mmCIF file of C-alpha atoms in Angstrom:
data_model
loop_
_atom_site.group_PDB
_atom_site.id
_atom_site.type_symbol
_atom_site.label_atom_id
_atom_site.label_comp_id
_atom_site.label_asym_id
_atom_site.label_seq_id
_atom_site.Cartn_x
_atom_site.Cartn_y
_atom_site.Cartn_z
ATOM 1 C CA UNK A 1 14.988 18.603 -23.476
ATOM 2 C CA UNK A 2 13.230 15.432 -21.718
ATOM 3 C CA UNK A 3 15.352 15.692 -18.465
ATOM 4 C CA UNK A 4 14.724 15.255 -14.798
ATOM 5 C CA UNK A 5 14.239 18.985 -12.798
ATOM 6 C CA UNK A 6 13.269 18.723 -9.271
ATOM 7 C CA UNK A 7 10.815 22.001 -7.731
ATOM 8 C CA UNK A 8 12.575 24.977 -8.021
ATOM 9 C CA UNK A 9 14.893 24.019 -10.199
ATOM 10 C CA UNK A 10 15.838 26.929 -13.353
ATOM 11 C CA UNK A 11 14.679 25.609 -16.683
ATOM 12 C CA UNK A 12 15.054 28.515 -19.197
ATOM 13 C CA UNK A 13 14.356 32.249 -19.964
ATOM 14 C CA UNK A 14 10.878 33.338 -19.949
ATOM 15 C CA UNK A 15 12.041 35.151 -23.349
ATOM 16 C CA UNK A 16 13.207 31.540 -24.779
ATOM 17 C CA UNK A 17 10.070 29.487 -24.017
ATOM 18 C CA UNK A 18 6.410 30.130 -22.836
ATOM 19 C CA UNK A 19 5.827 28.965 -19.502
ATOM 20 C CA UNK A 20 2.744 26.216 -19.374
ATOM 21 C CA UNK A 21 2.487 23.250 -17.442
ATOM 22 C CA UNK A 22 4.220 21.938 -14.186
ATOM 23 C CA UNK A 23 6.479 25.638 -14.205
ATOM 24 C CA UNK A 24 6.157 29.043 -12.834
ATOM 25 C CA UNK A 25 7.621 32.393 -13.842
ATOM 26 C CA UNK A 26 9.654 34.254 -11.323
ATOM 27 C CA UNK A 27 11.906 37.278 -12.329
ATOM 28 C CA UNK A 28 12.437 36.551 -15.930
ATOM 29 C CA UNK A 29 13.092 33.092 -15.069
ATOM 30 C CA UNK A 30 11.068 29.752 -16.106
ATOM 31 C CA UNK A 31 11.149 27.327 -12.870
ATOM 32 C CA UNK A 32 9.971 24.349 -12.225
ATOM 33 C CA UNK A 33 6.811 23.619 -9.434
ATOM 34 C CA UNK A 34 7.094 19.737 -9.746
ATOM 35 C CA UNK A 35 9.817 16.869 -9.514
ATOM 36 C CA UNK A 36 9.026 15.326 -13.027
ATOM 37 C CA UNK A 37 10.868 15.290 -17.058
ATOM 38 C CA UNK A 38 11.124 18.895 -18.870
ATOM 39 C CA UNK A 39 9.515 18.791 -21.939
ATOM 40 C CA UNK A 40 9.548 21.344 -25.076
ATOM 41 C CA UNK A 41 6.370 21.383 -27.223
ATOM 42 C CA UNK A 42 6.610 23.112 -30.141
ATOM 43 C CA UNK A 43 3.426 24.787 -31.325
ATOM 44 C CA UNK A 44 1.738 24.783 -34.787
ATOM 45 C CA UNK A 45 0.572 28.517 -35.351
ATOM 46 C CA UNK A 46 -3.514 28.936 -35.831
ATOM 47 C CA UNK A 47 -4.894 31.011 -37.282
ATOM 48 C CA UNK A 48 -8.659 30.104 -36.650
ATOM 49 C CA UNK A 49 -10.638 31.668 -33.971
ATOM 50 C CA UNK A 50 -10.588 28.311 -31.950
ATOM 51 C CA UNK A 51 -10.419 27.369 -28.049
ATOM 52 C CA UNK A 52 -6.948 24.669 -28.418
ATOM 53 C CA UNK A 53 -3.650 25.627 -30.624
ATOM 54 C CA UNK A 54 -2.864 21.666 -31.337
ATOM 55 C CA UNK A 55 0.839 21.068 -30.053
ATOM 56 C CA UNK A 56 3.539 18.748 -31.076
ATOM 57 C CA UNK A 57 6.367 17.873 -28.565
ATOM 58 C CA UNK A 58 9.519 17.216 -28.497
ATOM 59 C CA UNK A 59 8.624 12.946 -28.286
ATOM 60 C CA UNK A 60 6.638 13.502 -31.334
ATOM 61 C CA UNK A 61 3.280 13.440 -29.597
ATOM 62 C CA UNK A 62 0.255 15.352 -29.843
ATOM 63 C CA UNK A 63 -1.324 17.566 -26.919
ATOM 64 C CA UNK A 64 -4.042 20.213 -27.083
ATOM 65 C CA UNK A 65 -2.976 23.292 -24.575
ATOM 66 C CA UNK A 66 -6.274 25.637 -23.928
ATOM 67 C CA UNK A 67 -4.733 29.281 -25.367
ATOM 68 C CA UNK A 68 -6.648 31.188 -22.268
ATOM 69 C CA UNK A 69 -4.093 28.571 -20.347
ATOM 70 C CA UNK A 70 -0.457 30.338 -21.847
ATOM 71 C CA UNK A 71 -1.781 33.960 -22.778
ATOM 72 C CA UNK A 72 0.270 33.073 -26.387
ATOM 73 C CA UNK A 73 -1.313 34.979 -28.910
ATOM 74 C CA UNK A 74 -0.460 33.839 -32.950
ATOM 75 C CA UNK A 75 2.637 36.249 -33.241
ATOM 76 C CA UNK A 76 4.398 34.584 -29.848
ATOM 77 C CA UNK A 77 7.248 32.375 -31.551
ATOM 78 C CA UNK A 78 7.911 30.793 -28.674
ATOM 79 C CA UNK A 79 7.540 27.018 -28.092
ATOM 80 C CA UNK A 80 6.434 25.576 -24.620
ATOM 81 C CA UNK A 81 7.806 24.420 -21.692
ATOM 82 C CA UNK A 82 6.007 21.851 -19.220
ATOM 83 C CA UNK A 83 7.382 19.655 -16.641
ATOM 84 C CA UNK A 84 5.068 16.190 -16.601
ATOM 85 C CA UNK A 85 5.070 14.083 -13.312
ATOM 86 C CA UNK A 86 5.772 10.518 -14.309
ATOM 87 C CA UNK A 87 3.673 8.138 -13.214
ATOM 88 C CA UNK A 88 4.292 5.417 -11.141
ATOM 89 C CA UNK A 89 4.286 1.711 -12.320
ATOM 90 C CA UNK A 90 1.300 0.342 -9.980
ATOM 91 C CA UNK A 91 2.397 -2.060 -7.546
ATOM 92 C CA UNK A 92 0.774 -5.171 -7.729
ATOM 93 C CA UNK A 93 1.157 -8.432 -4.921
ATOM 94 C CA UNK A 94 3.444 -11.326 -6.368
ATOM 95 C CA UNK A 95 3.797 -14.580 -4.755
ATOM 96 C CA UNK A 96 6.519 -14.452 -1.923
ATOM 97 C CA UNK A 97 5.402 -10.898 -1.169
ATOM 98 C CA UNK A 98 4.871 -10.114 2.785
ATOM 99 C CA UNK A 99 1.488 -8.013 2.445
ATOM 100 C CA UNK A 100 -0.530 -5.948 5.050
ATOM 101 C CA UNK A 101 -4.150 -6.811 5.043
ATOM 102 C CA UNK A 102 -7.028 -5.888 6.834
ATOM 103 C CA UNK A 103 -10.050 -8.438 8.043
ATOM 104 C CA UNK A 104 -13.161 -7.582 6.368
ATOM 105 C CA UNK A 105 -15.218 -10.651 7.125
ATOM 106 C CA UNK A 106 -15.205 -14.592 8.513
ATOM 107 C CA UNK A 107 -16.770 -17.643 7.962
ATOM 108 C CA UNK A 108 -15.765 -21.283 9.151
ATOM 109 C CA UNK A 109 -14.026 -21.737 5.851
ATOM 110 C CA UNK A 110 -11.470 -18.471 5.363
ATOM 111 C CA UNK A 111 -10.906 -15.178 6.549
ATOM 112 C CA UNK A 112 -11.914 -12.374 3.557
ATOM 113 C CA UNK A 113 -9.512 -9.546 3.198
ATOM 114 C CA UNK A 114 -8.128 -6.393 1.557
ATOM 115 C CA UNK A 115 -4.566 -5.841 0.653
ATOM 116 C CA UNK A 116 -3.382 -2.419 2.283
ATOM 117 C CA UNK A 117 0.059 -2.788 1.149
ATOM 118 C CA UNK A 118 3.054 -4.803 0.002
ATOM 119 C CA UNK A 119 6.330 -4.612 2.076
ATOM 120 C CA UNK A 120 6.244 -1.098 3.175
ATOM 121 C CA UNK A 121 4.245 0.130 0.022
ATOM 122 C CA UNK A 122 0.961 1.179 0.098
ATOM 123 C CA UNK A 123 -0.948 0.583 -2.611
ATOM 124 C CA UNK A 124 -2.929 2.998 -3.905
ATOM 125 C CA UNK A 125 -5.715 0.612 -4.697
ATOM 126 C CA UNK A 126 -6.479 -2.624 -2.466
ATOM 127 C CA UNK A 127 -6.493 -5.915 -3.680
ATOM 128 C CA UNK A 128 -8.654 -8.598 -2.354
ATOM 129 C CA UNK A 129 -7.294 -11.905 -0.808
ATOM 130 C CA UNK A 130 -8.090 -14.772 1.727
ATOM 131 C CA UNK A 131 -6.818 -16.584 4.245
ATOM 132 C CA UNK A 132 -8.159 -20.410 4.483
ATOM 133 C CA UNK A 133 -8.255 -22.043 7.271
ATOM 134 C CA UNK A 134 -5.868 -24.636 6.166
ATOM 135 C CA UNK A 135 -3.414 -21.932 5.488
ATOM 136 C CA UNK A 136 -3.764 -19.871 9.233
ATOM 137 C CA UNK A 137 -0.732 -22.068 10.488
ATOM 138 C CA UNK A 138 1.445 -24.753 9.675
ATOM 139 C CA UNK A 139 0.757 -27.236 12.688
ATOM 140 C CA UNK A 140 -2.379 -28.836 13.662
ATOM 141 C CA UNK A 141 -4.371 -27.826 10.979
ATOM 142 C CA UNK A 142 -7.712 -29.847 11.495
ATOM 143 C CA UNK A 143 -8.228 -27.781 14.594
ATOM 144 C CA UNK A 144 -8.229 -24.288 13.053
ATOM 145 C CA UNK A 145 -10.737 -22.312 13.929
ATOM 146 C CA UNK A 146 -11.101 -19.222 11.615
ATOM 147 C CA UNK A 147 -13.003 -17.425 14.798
ATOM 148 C CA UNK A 148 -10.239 -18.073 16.997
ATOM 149 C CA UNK A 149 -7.647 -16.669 14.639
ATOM 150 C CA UNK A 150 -8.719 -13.326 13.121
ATOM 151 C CA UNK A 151 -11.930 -10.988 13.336
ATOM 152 C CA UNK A 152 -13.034 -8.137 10.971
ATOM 153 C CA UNK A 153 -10.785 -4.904 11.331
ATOM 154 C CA UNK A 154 -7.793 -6.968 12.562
ATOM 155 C CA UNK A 155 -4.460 -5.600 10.749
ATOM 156 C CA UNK A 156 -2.825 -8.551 9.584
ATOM 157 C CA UNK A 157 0.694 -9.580 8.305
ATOM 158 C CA UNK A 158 0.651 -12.181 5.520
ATOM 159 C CA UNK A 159 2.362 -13.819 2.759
ATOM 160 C CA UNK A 160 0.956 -14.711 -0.901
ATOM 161 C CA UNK A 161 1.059 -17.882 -1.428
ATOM 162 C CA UNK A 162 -0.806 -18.083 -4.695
ATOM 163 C CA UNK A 163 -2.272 -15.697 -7.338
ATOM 164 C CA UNK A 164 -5.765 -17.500 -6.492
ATOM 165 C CA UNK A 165 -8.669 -17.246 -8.898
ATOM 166 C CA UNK A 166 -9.923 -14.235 -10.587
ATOM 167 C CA UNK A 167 -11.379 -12.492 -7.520
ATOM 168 C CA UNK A 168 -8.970 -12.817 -4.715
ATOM 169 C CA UNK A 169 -5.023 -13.951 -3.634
ATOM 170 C CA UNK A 170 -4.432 -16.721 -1.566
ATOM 171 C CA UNK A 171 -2.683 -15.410 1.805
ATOM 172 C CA UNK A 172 -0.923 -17.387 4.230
ATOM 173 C CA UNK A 173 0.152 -17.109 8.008
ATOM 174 C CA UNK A 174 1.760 -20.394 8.491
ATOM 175 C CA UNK A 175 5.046 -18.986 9.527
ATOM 176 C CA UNK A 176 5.671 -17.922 13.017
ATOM 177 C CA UNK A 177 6.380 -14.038 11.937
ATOM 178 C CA UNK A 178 3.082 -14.071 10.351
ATOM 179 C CA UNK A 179 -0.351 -13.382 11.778
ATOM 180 C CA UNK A 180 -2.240 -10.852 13.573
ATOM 181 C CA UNK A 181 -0.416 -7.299 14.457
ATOM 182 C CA UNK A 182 -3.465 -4.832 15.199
ATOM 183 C CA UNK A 183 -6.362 -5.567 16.983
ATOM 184 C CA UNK A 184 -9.071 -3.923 19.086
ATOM 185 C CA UNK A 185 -11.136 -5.056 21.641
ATOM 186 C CA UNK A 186 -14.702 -4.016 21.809
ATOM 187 C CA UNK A 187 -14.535 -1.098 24.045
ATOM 188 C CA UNK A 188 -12.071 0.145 21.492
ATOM 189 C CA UNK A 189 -8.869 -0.430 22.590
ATOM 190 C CA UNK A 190 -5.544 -1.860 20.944
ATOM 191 C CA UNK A 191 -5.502 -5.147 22.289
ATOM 192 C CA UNK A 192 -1.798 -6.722 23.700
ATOM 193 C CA UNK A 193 -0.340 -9.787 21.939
ATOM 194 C CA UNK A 194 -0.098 -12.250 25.653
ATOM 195 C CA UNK A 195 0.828 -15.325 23.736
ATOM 196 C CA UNK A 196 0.947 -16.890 20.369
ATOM 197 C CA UNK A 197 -3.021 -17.069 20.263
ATOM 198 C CA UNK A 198 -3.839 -15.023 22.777
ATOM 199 C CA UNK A 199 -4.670 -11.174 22.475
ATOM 200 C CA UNK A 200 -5.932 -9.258 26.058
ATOM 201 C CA UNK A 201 -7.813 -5.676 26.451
ATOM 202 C CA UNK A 202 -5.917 -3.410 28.360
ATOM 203 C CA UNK A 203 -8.666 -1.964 29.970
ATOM 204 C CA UNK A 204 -10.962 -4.934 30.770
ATOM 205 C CA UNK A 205 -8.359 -7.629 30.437
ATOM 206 C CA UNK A 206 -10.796 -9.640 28.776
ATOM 207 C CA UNK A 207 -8.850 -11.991 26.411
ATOM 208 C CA UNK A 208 -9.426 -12.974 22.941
ATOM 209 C CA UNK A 209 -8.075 -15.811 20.750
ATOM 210 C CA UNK A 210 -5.958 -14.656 17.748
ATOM 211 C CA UNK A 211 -3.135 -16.259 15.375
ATOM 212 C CA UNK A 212 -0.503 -13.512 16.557
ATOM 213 C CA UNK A 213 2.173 -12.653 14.551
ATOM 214 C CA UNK A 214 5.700 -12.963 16.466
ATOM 215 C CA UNK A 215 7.289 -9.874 16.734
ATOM 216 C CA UNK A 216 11.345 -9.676 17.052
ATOM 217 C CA UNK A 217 11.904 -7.685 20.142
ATOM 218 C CA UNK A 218 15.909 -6.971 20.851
ATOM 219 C CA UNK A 219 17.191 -8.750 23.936
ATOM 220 C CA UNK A 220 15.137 -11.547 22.861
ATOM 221 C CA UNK A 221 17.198 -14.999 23.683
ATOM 222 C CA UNK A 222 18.232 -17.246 21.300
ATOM 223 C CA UNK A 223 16.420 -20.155 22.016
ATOM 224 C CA UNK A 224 12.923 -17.849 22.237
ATOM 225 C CA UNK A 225 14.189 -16.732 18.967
ATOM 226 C CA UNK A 226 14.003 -20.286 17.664
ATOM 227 C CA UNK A 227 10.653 -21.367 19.604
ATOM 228 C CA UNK A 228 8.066 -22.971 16.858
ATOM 229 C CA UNK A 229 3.983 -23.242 17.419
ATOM 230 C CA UNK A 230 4.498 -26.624 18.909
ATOM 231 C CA UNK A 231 6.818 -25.238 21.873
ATOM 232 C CA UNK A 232 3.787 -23.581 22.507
ATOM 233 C CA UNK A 233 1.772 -26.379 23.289
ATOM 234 C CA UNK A 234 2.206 -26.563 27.288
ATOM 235 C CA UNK A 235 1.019 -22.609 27.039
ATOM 236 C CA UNK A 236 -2.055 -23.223 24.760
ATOM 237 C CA UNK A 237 -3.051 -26.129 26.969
ATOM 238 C CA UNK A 238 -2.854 -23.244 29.890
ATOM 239 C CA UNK A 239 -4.595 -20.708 28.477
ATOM 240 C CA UNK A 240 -7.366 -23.557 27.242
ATOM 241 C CA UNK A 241 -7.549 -24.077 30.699
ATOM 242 C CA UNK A 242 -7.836 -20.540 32.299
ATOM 243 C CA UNK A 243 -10.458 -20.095 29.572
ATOM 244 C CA UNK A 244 -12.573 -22.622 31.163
ATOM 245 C CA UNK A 245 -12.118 -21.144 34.492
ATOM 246 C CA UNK A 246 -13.607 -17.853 33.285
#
């Protein structure tokens, strides 16, 4: 059989087939409880007092079905029916890839962090990856400051740049798009992005260094559209400056 049935979905007769896996019986009727491939596994009659009746299906693989599982007994003709979810190929981050990571730790040298997910995927295991602080942006790089850029629990949007050594990727935030997009301050709250490195508390308006990622927001002019880390100088030297006023 080997085709695609979605829940619900009629297979057979109960009289045709014996109802095992991944179906339900309803009226007569064999149905299907999962989206997943119909199979037909034939069964090899025993005669032995034992707990499994081995099973060969319709791919030519073996299965063992418990008997206490179908209520067949060794005069039941019938084959069985299942419907087997298929599983997923895992995704796994390939250089280019725009990821979603979250800060676990920091030290002067790179930013240590889990991959959460991969485009809009979520991955349903994380991957491990750092940002170095030559790769946090693309101008001005001797005066990175890993502590100034990201701190543990920030949500963070980043590209892989490299499949790195055995332990981690190598992420990158270079590009204006890229950077911080989730942060809290430390009475809890979700901090607001007030300028390229700049991220302020709501609620004590206590601001905070960050590499921000630039968000596209509709109405936005061209020319802001087009802005680069070093039209931002003129504001950095600002906020430098009402820094060392406070």
């Amino acid at each position: 059989m080997n085709t695609i049935v979605t829940p619900g979905q009629k297979l057979c007769k109960d009289t045709e087939y014996i109802s095992s896996e991944g179906t339900y019986v309803h009226k007569g009727s064999i149905y299907s409880s999962v989206l997943g491939f119909s199979h037909t596994i034939k069964r090899n009659i025993n005669t032995d007092n034992n707990n499994e009746t081995t099973t060969t299906s319709s791919s030519g693989s073996s299965s063992s079905i418990p008997s206490e599982y179908n209520n067949s007994t060794s005069e039941d003709k019938r084959d069985y029916i299942v419907v087997l979810k298929e599983k997923e190929p895992g995704i796994v981050p390939e250089i280019g890839n725009v990821v979603t990571v979250q800060v676990l730790r920091i030290n002067p040298r790179l930013a240590s962090c889990a991959i959460l997910c991969v485009g809009t995927k979520a991955l349903k295991e994380t991957f491990n990856g750092v940002i170095r602080v030559q790769d946090v942006r693309a101008t001005e790089i001797d005066k990175v400051e890993i502590y100034k850029s990201f701190r543990p629990g920030d949500i963070v949007s980043a590209e892989v740049i490299s499949l790195g050594d055995s332990r981690s990727y190598y992420l990158s935030t270079a590009k204006n798009e890229l950077g911080v997009v989730f942060a809290q301050s430390v009475v809890g709250a979700t901090m607001i992005p007030v300028s390229w490195n700049q991220m302020q508390c709501p609620k004590t308006k206590t601001k905070e260094y960050r590499k921000v990622a630039k968000m596209d927001i509709a109405g936005t002019d061209q020319d802001d559209d087009n802005d680069t880390e070093n039209g931002h100088e003129n504001e950095k030297e600002d906020n430098n400056n009402e820094s060392d006023q406070e």
